[in-house]
């Protein structure tokens, strides 16, 4: 009996080694069209950004905010938990490709009464004297080990495993994409707060200048050199400047609250934001060729991973219609006496091979296959769209950075010219060649140019941060480690 069981075990191992040899292939992932170069203006090529790309702006406070957000931001934590769940599902998906083992044991004590023995006797009670005069007791003890394994001839279980790996990759790439988006938003919001603070300083000076112009208009009205309309215009200018200052304070407060949400802390726990944009720098940044972008955008990698999972599902749906073979085997001992349970004569062994071929499932298999094909086509379109969007994002931010850099430089020249005009007006006023109105007008022109320059400078920093994001922020795809 031992030789026969060993032969059956050898057959099981041989069949297991054949599993997946006839694996059905899913549809291939289509190739993407890759341009030779970007069309937007690029000053000169620079290395791809590092993972901590925000350090290049030269703000220790921005670095601290982003580092804190990587730990506390709810969106990043949610995406990380989703990846952990998808990663754990790899063990679940791989279980069907492994044999299942179980152990069982038990003991039965059964009492059989004298009357039950007589009734069940083949003598029918005619020879009752030969039967036991007392109740009987039956003891049965058993211990068994069993194993089962599904032979994966068509790769059905392997396809489940491949789909689970691809879905885990997609979840990991989603986590990285969410982190990149949050990091870029924190940088944008941080720059906005710095710009708002600069605009508030300018707005306060504008209010002071407007009040000085109002005082001059009131003096001239008292002297009879202007009519009441001149005073009314000056009063309206003061009110407008004060309203603008209030709006800027509100904008700065709202940006601060948004930053606290992004970091993942209460507004009261957010450190005060200090400094200005002029204390930072826009680092040199330019992408390489578009082919390098393909491996550096986590959202594109996520779309590809989902497409690979859909392809594995198509192959698995095909295999569902093919026969499945399951092997089971068991060995153990059974005896009416515990002391003789492990004796050779107590051994029980069995091995079973079964095959199941679906014949009619009411459209279940065909519907599932067609559904998997439709999902694959949908994911193909999404993969292609993600790549087009990635290229478009880079082109847009390259253009934005180029144009806002030129714009900021032009406004910087305008501020220099306005400052020279203001200095000349001040000097002439001290010499008595012009009145205070000329100085006020020159100062208002200077403040206006400074405000426009702050706006252009903010747009330049935001374009730089968004270009880092469009380039993947230093992210690069890593190979999957199977479990």
PDB file of C-alpha atoms in Angstrom, residues 114-339:
ATOM      1  CA  UNK A 114     -28.908  -4.288  25.116  1.00  0.00           C
ATOM      2  CA  UNK A 115     -32.282  -3.793  23.424  1.00  0.00           C
ATOM      3  CA  UNK A 116     -30.595  -1.909  20.513  1.00  0.00           C
ATOM      4  CA  UNK A 117     -28.191  -4.789  20.107  1.00  0.00           C
ATOM      5  CA  UNK A 118     -31.022  -7.319  20.016  1.00  0.00           C
ATOM      6  CA  UNK A 119     -32.985  -5.275  17.501  1.00  0.00           C
ATOM      7  CA  UNK A 120     -29.993  -4.924  15.228  1.00  0.00           C
ATOM      8  CA  UNK A 121     -28.906  -8.551  15.569  1.00  0.00           C
ATOM      9  CA  UNK A 122     -29.260 -10.690  12.430  1.00  0.00           C
ATOM     10  CA  UNK A 123     -30.758 -13.384  14.706  1.00  0.00           C
ATOM     11  CA  UNK A 124     -33.772 -11.147  15.232  1.00  0.00           C
ATOM     12  CA  UNK A 125     -33.890 -11.969  18.944  1.00  0.00           C
ATOM     13  CA  UNK A 126     -34.391 -15.740  18.421  1.00  0.00           C
ATOM     14  CA  UNK A 127     -31.023 -16.539  19.967  1.00  0.00           C
ATOM     15  CA  UNK A 128     -30.917 -13.756  22.552  1.00  0.00           C
ATOM     16  CA  UNK A 129     -29.012 -15.954  25.032  1.00  0.00           C
ATOM     17  CA  UNK A 130     -25.922 -15.648  22.864  1.00  0.00           C
ATOM     18  CA  UNK A 131     -26.092 -11.813  22.949  1.00  0.00           C
ATOM     19  CA  UNK A 132     -24.475  -9.649  25.624  1.00  0.00           C
ATOM     20  CA  UNK A 133     -26.478  -9.347  28.802  1.00  0.00           C
ATOM     21  CA  UNK A 134     -25.313  -5.731  29.396  1.00  0.00           C
ATOM     22  CA  UNK A 135     -24.975  -2.506  27.423  1.00  0.00           C
ATOM     23  CA  UNK A 136     -21.946  -2.207  25.083  1.00  0.00           C
ATOM     24  CA  UNK A 137     -19.551   0.693  24.566  1.00  0.00           C
ATOM     25  CA  UNK A 138     -17.728   1.616  21.327  1.00  0.00           C
ATOM     26  CA  UNK A 139     -14.596   3.812  21.211  1.00  0.00           C
ATOM     27  CA  UNK A 140     -13.152   5.103  17.916  1.00  0.00           C
ATOM     28  CA  UNK A 141     -10.076   7.366  17.674  1.00  0.00           C
ATOM     29  CA  UNK A 142      -8.726   8.981  14.500  1.00  0.00           C
ATOM     30  CA  UNK A 143      -5.979  11.332  13.299  1.00  0.00           C
ATOM     31  CA  UNK A 144      -5.625  12.409   9.675  1.00  0.00           C
ATOM     32  CA  UNK A 145      -3.642  14.711   7.399  1.00  0.00           C
ATOM     33  CA  UNK A 146      -5.086  15.928   4.095  1.00  0.00           C
ATOM     34  CA  UNK A 147      -3.872  17.985   1.137  1.00  0.00           C
ATOM     35  CA  UNK A 148      -5.542  19.425  -1.946  1.00  0.00           C
ATOM     36  CA  UNK A 149      -4.185  21.234  -4.970  1.00  0.00           C
ATOM     37  CA  UNK A 150      -5.728  22.669  -8.126  1.00  0.00           C
ATOM     38  CA  UNK A 151      -3.603  22.000 -11.201  1.00  0.00           C
ATOM     39  CA  UNK A 152      -3.351  25.369 -12.946  1.00  0.00           C
ATOM     40  CA  UNK A 153      -2.962  24.015 -16.493  1.00  0.00           C
ATOM     41  CA  UNK A 154      -4.386  27.103 -18.158  1.00  0.00           C
ATOM     42  CA  UNK A 155      -2.777  29.694 -15.889  1.00  0.00           C
ATOM     43  CA  UNK A 156      -6.084  30.835 -14.371  1.00  0.00           C
ATOM     44  CA  UNK A 157      -4.651  31.179 -10.881  1.00  0.00           C
ATOM     45  CA  UNK A 158      -1.448  32.628 -12.264  1.00  0.00           C
ATOM     46  CA  UNK A 159      -3.493  35.326 -14.012  1.00  0.00           C
ATOM     47  CA  UNK A 160      -5.154  36.152 -10.688  1.00  0.00           C
ATOM     48  CA  UNK A 161      -1.724  36.541  -9.178  1.00  0.00           C
ATOM     49  CA  UNK A 162      -0.531  38.732 -12.043  1.00  0.00           C
ATOM     50  CA  UNK A 163      -3.614  40.929 -11.766  1.00  0.00           C
ATOM     51  CA  UNK A 164      -3.075  41.294  -8.022  1.00  0.00           C
ATOM     52  CA  UNK A 165       0.560  42.298  -8.559  1.00  0.00           C
ATOM     53  CA  UNK A 166      -0.445  44.876 -11.161  1.00  0.00           C
ATOM     54  CA  UNK A 167      -3.199  46.246  -8.917  1.00  0.00           C
ATOM     55  CA  UNK A 168      -0.731  46.522  -6.032  1.00  0.00           C
ATOM     56  CA  UNK A 169       1.631  48.410  -8.327  1.00  0.00           C
ATOM     57  CA  UNK A 170      -1.209  50.717  -9.360  1.00  0.00           C
ATOM     58  CA  UNK A 171      -2.019  51.400  -5.708  1.00  0.00           C
ATOM     59  CA  UNK A 172       1.629  52.138  -4.971  1.00  0.00           C
ATOM     60  CA  UNK A 173       1.865  54.497  -7.935  1.00  0.00           C
ATOM     61  CA  UNK A 174      -1.351  56.195  -6.803  1.00  0.00           C
ATOM     62  CA  UNK A 175       0.191  56.757  -3.371  1.00  0.00           C
ATOM     63  CA  UNK A 176       3.234  58.356  -4.990  1.00  0.00           C
ATOM     64  CA  UNK A 177       1.049  60.456  -7.312  1.00  0.00           C
ATOM     65  CA  UNK A 178      -1.010  61.739  -4.393  1.00  0.00           C
ATOM     66  CA  UNK A 179       2.164  62.609  -2.477  1.00  0.00           C
ATOM     67  CA  UNK A 180       3.566  64.487  -5.483  1.00  0.00           C
ATOM     68  CA  UNK A 181       0.339  66.473  -5.916  1.00  0.00           C
ATOM     69  CA  UNK A 182       0.255  67.396  -2.223  1.00  0.00           C
ATOM     70  CA  UNK A 183       3.917  68.456  -2.269  1.00  0.00           C
ATOM     71  CA  UNK A 184       3.336  70.708  -5.296  1.00  0.00           C
ATOM     72  CA  UNK A 185       0.191  72.207  -3.743  1.00  0.00           C
ATOM     73  CA  UNK A 186       2.079  72.988  -0.536  1.00  0.00           C
ATOM     74  CA  UNK A 187       4.784  74.755  -2.545  1.00  0.00           C
ATOM     75  CA  UNK A 188       2.188  76.720  -4.550  1.00  0.00           C
ATOM     76  CA  UNK A 189       0.292  77.737  -1.396  1.00  0.00           C
ATOM     77  CA  UNK A 190       3.484  78.651   0.445  1.00  0.00           C
ATOM     78  CA  UNK A 191       4.551  80.912  -2.425  1.00  0.00           C
ATOM     79  CA  UNK A 192       1.051  82.442  -2.478  1.00  0.00           C
ATOM     80  CA  UNK A 193       1.289  83.331   1.216  1.00  0.00           C
ATOM     81  CA  UNK A 194       4.678  84.985   0.734  1.00  0.00           C
ATOM     82  CA  UNK A 195       3.320  86.963  -2.213  1.00  0.00           C
ATOM     83  CA  UNK A 196       0.212  87.955  -0.239  1.00  0.00           C
ATOM     84  CA  UNK A 197       2.399  89.303   2.544  1.00  0.00           C
ATOM     85  CA  UNK A 198       4.369  91.389   0.055  1.00  0.00           C
ATOM     86  CA  UNK A 199       1.133  92.658  -1.481  1.00  0.00           C
ATOM     87  CA  UNK A 200      -0.177  93.595   1.979  1.00  0.00           C
ATOM     88  CA  UNK A 201       2.950  95.668   2.609  1.00  0.00           C
ATOM     89  CA  UNK A 202       2.491  97.445  -0.725  1.00  0.00           C
ATOM     90  CA  UNK A 203      -1.231  97.961  -0.089  1.00  0.00           C
ATOM     91  CA  UNK A 204      -0.530  99.604   3.264  1.00  0.00           C
ATOM     92  CA  UNK A 205       1.824 102.043   1.581  1.00  0.00           C
ATOM     93  CA  UNK A 206      -0.834 102.718  -1.042  1.00  0.00           C
ATOM     94  CA  UNK A 207      -3.315 103.614   1.702  1.00  0.00           C
ATOM     95  CA  UNK A 208      -0.777 105.994   3.247  1.00  0.00           C
ATOM     96  CA  UNK A 209      -0.098 107.577  -0.137  1.00  0.00           C
ATOM     97  CA  UNK A 210      -3.821 107.911  -0.871  1.00  0.00           C
ATOM     98  CA  UNK A 211      -4.372 109.611   2.476  1.00  0.00           C
ATOM     99  CA  UNK A 212      -1.553 112.006   1.741  1.00  0.00           C
ATOM    100  CA  UNK A 213      -3.226 112.843  -1.567  1.00  0.00           C
ATOM    101  CA  UNK A 214      -6.548 113.354   0.282  1.00  0.00           C
ATOM    102  CA  UNK A 215      -4.907 115.773   2.722  1.00  0.00           C
ATOM    103  CA  UNK A 216      -3.474 117.725  -0.201  1.00  0.00           C
ATOM    104  CA  UNK A 217      -6.899 117.847  -1.915  1.00  0.00           C
ATOM    105  CA  UNK A 218      -8.555 119.041   1.303  1.00  0.00           C
ATOM    106  CA  UNK A 219      -5.942 121.807   1.716  1.00  0.00           C
ATOM    107  CA  UNK A 220      -6.437 122.914  -1.881  1.00  0.00           C
ATOM    108  CA  UNK A 221     -10.217 122.900  -1.417  1.00  0.00           C
ATOM    109  CA  UNK A 222      -9.879 125.037   1.688  1.00  0.00           C
ATOM    110  CA  UNK A 223      -7.668 127.433  -0.287  1.00  0.00           C
ATOM    111  CA  UNK A 224     -10.261 127.538  -3.050  1.00  0.00           C
ATOM    112  CA  UNK A 225      -7.943 126.189  -5.744  1.00  0.00           C
ATOM    113  CA  UNK A 226     -10.050 123.028  -6.398  1.00  0.00           C
ATOM    114  CA  UNK A 227     -13.716 122.241  -6.090  1.00  0.00           C
ATOM    115  CA  UNK A 228     -15.425 119.596  -3.991  1.00  0.00           C
ATOM    116  CA  UNK A 229     -15.086 116.891  -6.692  1.00  0.00           C
ATOM    117  CA  UNK A 230     -11.330 116.790  -6.207  1.00  0.00           C
ATOM    118  CA  UNK A 231     -11.791 115.960  -2.526  1.00  0.00           C
ATOM    119  CA  UNK A 232     -14.440 113.334  -3.337  1.00  0.00           C
ATOM    120  CA  UNK A 233     -12.134 111.608  -5.808  1.00  0.00           C
ATOM    121  CA  UNK A 234      -9.350 111.492  -3.224  1.00  0.00           C
ATOM    122  CA  UNK A 235     -11.738 110.085  -0.603  1.00  0.00           C
ATOM    123  CA  UNK A 236     -12.887 107.402  -3.035  1.00  0.00           C
ATOM    124  CA  UNK A 237      -9.255 106.455  -3.709  1.00  0.00           C
ATOM    125  CA  UNK A 238      -8.583 106.047   0.005  1.00  0.00           C
ATOM    126  CA  UNK A 239     -11.687 103.849   0.441  1.00  0.00           C
ATOM    127  CA  UNK A 240     -10.753 101.689  -2.566  1.00  0.00           C
ATOM    128  CA  UNK A 241      -7.214 101.173  -1.289  1.00  0.00           C
ATOM    129  CA  UNK A 242      -8.491 100.224   2.167  1.00  0.00           C
ATOM    130  CA  UNK A 243     -10.924  97.722   0.631  1.00  0.00           C
ATOM    131  CA  UNK A 244      -8.124  96.237  -1.447  1.00  0.00           C
ATOM    132  CA  UNK A 245      -6.005  95.882   1.693  1.00  0.00           C
ATOM    133  CA  UNK A 246      -8.810  94.032   3.488  1.00  0.00           C
ATOM    134  CA  UNK A 247      -9.235  91.669   0.529  1.00  0.00           C
ATOM    135  CA  UNK A 248      -5.505  90.920   0.525  1.00  0.00           C
ATOM    136  CA  UNK A 249      -5.592  90.133   4.236  1.00  0.00           C
ATOM    137  CA  UNK A 250      -8.495  87.759   3.641  1.00  0.00           C
ATOM    138  CA  UNK A 251      -6.641  86.071   0.775  1.00  0.00           C
ATOM    139  CA  UNK A 252      -3.572  85.595   2.940  1.00  0.00           C
ATOM    140  CA  UNK A 253      -5.662  84.112   5.750  1.00  0.00           C
ATOM    141  CA  UNK A 254      -7.466  81.713   3.426  1.00  0.00           C
ATOM    142  CA  UNK A 255      -4.149  80.605   1.922  1.00  0.00           C
ATOM    143  CA  UNK A 256      -2.777  79.993   5.425  1.00  0.00           C
ATOM    144  CA  UNK A 257      -5.795  77.855   6.332  1.00  0.00           C
ATOM    145  CA  UNK A 258      -5.403  75.885   3.100  1.00  0.00           C
ATOM    146  CA  UNK A 259      -1.739  75.301   3.896  1.00  0.00           C
ATOM    147  CA  UNK A 260      -2.624  73.940   7.334  1.00  0.00           C
ATOM    148  CA  UNK A 261      -5.080  71.506   5.727  1.00  0.00           C
ATOM    149  CA  UNK A 262      -2.458  70.343   3.238  1.00  0.00           C
ATOM    150  CA  UNK A 263       0.149  69.834   5.951  1.00  0.00           C
ATOM    151  CA  UNK A 264      -2.396  67.926   8.036  1.00  0.00           C
ATOM    152  CA  UNK A 265      -2.357  70.113  11.150  1.00  0.00           C
ATOM    153  CA  UNK A 266      -4.820  72.449  12.860  1.00  0.00           C
ATOM    154  CA  UNK A 267      -4.449  76.112  11.836  1.00  0.00           C
ATOM    155  CA  UNK A 268      -3.322  76.936  15.369  1.00  0.00           C
ATOM    156  CA  UNK A 269      -0.429  74.468  15.032  1.00  0.00           C
ATOM    157  CA  UNK A 270       0.866  75.845  11.741  1.00  0.00           C
ATOM    158  CA  UNK A 271       4.039  77.872  12.259  1.00  0.00           C
ATOM    159  CA  UNK A 272       3.992  81.503  11.159  1.00  0.00           C
ATOM    160  CA  UNK A 273       5.091  81.987   7.573  1.00  0.00           C
ATOM    161  CA  UNK A 274       7.885  84.538   7.283  1.00  0.00           C
ATOM    162  CA  UNK A 275       9.971  85.986   4.485  1.00  0.00           C
ATOM    163  CA  UNK A 276       9.335  86.943   0.886  1.00  0.00           C
ATOM    164  CA  UNK A 277       9.736  85.559  -2.593  1.00  0.00           C
ATOM    165  CA  UNK A 278      12.862  87.635  -3.152  1.00  0.00           C
ATOM    166  CA  UNK A 279      14.615  85.618  -0.437  1.00  0.00           C
ATOM    167  CA  UNK A 280      14.080  82.436  -2.502  1.00  0.00           C
ATOM    168  CA  UNK A 281      15.320  81.360  -5.898  1.00  0.00           C
ATOM    169  CA  UNK A 282      13.816  79.643  -8.914  1.00  0.00           C
ATOM    170  CA  UNK A 283      16.187  76.753  -9.661  1.00  0.00           C
ATOM    171  CA  UNK A 284      17.197  75.883 -13.211  1.00  0.00           C
ATOM    172  CA  UNK A 285      14.841  73.197 -14.440  1.00  0.00           C
ATOM    173  CA  UNK A 286      14.241  71.658 -17.838  1.00  0.00           C
ATOM    174  CA  UNK A 287      13.211  68.166 -18.872  1.00  0.00           C
ATOM    175  CA  UNK A 288      15.257  65.803 -20.957  1.00  0.00           C
ATOM    176  CA  UNK A 289      13.636  63.983 -23.845  1.00  0.00           C
ATOM    177  CA  UNK A 290      10.004  62.839 -23.675  1.00  0.00           C
ATOM    178  CA  UNK A 291      11.058  59.179 -23.524  1.00  0.00           C
ATOM    179  CA  UNK A 292      12.495  59.796 -20.059  1.00  0.00           C
ATOM    180  CA  UNK A 293       9.166  61.180 -18.904  1.00  0.00           C
ATOM    181  CA  UNK A 294       7.469  57.823 -19.454  1.00  0.00           C
ATOM    182  CA  UNK A 295       9.240  56.287 -16.452  1.00  0.00           C
ATOM    183  CA  UNK A 296       8.956  59.395 -14.258  1.00  0.00           C
ATOM    184  CA  UNK A 297       5.233  60.081 -14.013  1.00  0.00           C
ATOM    185  CA  UNK A 298       3.536  57.993 -11.303  1.00  0.00           C
ATOM    186  CA  UNK A 299       0.086  58.635 -12.781  1.00  0.00           C
ATOM    187  CA  UNK A 300       1.181  57.209 -16.148  1.00  0.00           C
ATOM    188  CA  UNK A 301       2.728  54.209 -14.384  1.00  0.00           C
ATOM    189  CA  UNK A 302      -0.529  53.737 -12.471  1.00  0.00           C
ATOM    190  CA  UNK A 303      -2.548  53.747 -15.704  1.00  0.00           C
ATOM    191  CA  UNK A 304      -0.205  51.162 -17.222  1.00  0.00           C
ATOM    192  CA  UNK A 305      -0.403  48.934 -14.150  1.00  0.00           C
ATOM    193  CA  UNK A 306      -4.203  49.011 -14.245  1.00  0.00           C
ATOM    194  CA  UNK A 307      -4.035  48.101 -17.927  1.00  0.00           C
ATOM    195  CA  UNK A 308      -1.750  45.154 -17.173  1.00  0.00           C
ATOM    196  CA  UNK A 309      -4.178  43.992 -14.476  1.00  0.00           C
ATOM    197  CA  UNK A 310      -7.047  44.230 -16.962  1.00  0.00           C
ATOM    198  CA  UNK A 311      -5.058  42.142 -19.475  1.00  0.00           C
ATOM    199  CA  UNK A 312      -4.491  39.456 -16.854  1.00  0.00           C
ATOM    200  CA  UNK A 313      -8.217  39.497 -16.083  1.00  0.00           C
ATOM    201  CA  UNK A 314      -8.989  38.891 -19.771  1.00  0.00           C
ATOM    202  CA  UNK A 315      -6.705  35.843 -19.791  1.00  0.00           C
ATOM    203  CA  UNK A 316      -8.250  34.604 -16.553  1.00  0.00           C
ATOM    204  CA  UNK A 317     -11.761  35.014 -17.968  1.00  0.00           C
ATOM    205  CA  UNK A 318     -10.774  32.833 -20.938  1.00  0.00           C
ATOM    206  CA  UNK A 319      -9.405  30.137 -18.652  1.00  0.00           C
ATOM    207  CA  UNK A 320     -12.630  30.021 -16.649  1.00  0.00           C
ATOM    208  CA  UNK A 321     -14.296  28.171 -19.551  1.00  0.00           C
ATOM    209  CA  UNK A 322     -11.655  25.410 -19.581  1.00  0.00           C
ATOM    210  CA  UNK A 323     -11.509  22.255 -17.429  1.00  0.00           C
ATOM    211  CA  UNK A 324     -10.147  22.460 -13.914  1.00  0.00           C
ATOM    212  CA  UNK A 325      -8.363  19.554 -12.256  1.00  0.00           C
ATOM    213  CA  UNK A 326      -8.133  19.168  -8.502  1.00  0.00           C
ATOM    214  CA  UNK A 327      -6.023  16.651  -6.624  1.00  0.00           C
ATOM    215  CA  UNK A 328      -6.776  15.617  -3.061  1.00  0.00           C
ATOM    216  CA  UNK A 329      -5.058  13.166  -0.804  1.00  0.00           C
ATOM    217  CA  UNK A 330      -5.278  12.086   2.814  1.00  0.00           C
ATOM    218  CA  UNK A 331      -3.457   9.798   5.189  1.00  0.00           C
ATOM    219  CA  UNK A 332      -4.117   8.995   8.817  1.00  0.00           C
ATOM    220  CA  UNK A 333      -4.952   6.425  11.460  1.00  0.00           C
ATOM    221  CA  UNK A 334      -8.184   5.080  12.914  1.00  0.00           C
ATOM    222  CA  UNK A 335      -8.565   2.606  15.748  1.00  0.00           C
ATOM    223  CA  UNK A 336     -10.976   1.537  18.467  1.00  0.00           C
ATOM    224  CA  UNK A 337      -8.151   1.701  20.996  1.00  0.00           C
ATOM    225  CA  UNK A 338      -6.022   4.765  21.592  1.00  0.00           C
ATOM    226  CA  UNK A 339      -3.025   2.571  22.379  1.00  0.00           C
TER     227      UNK A 339
END
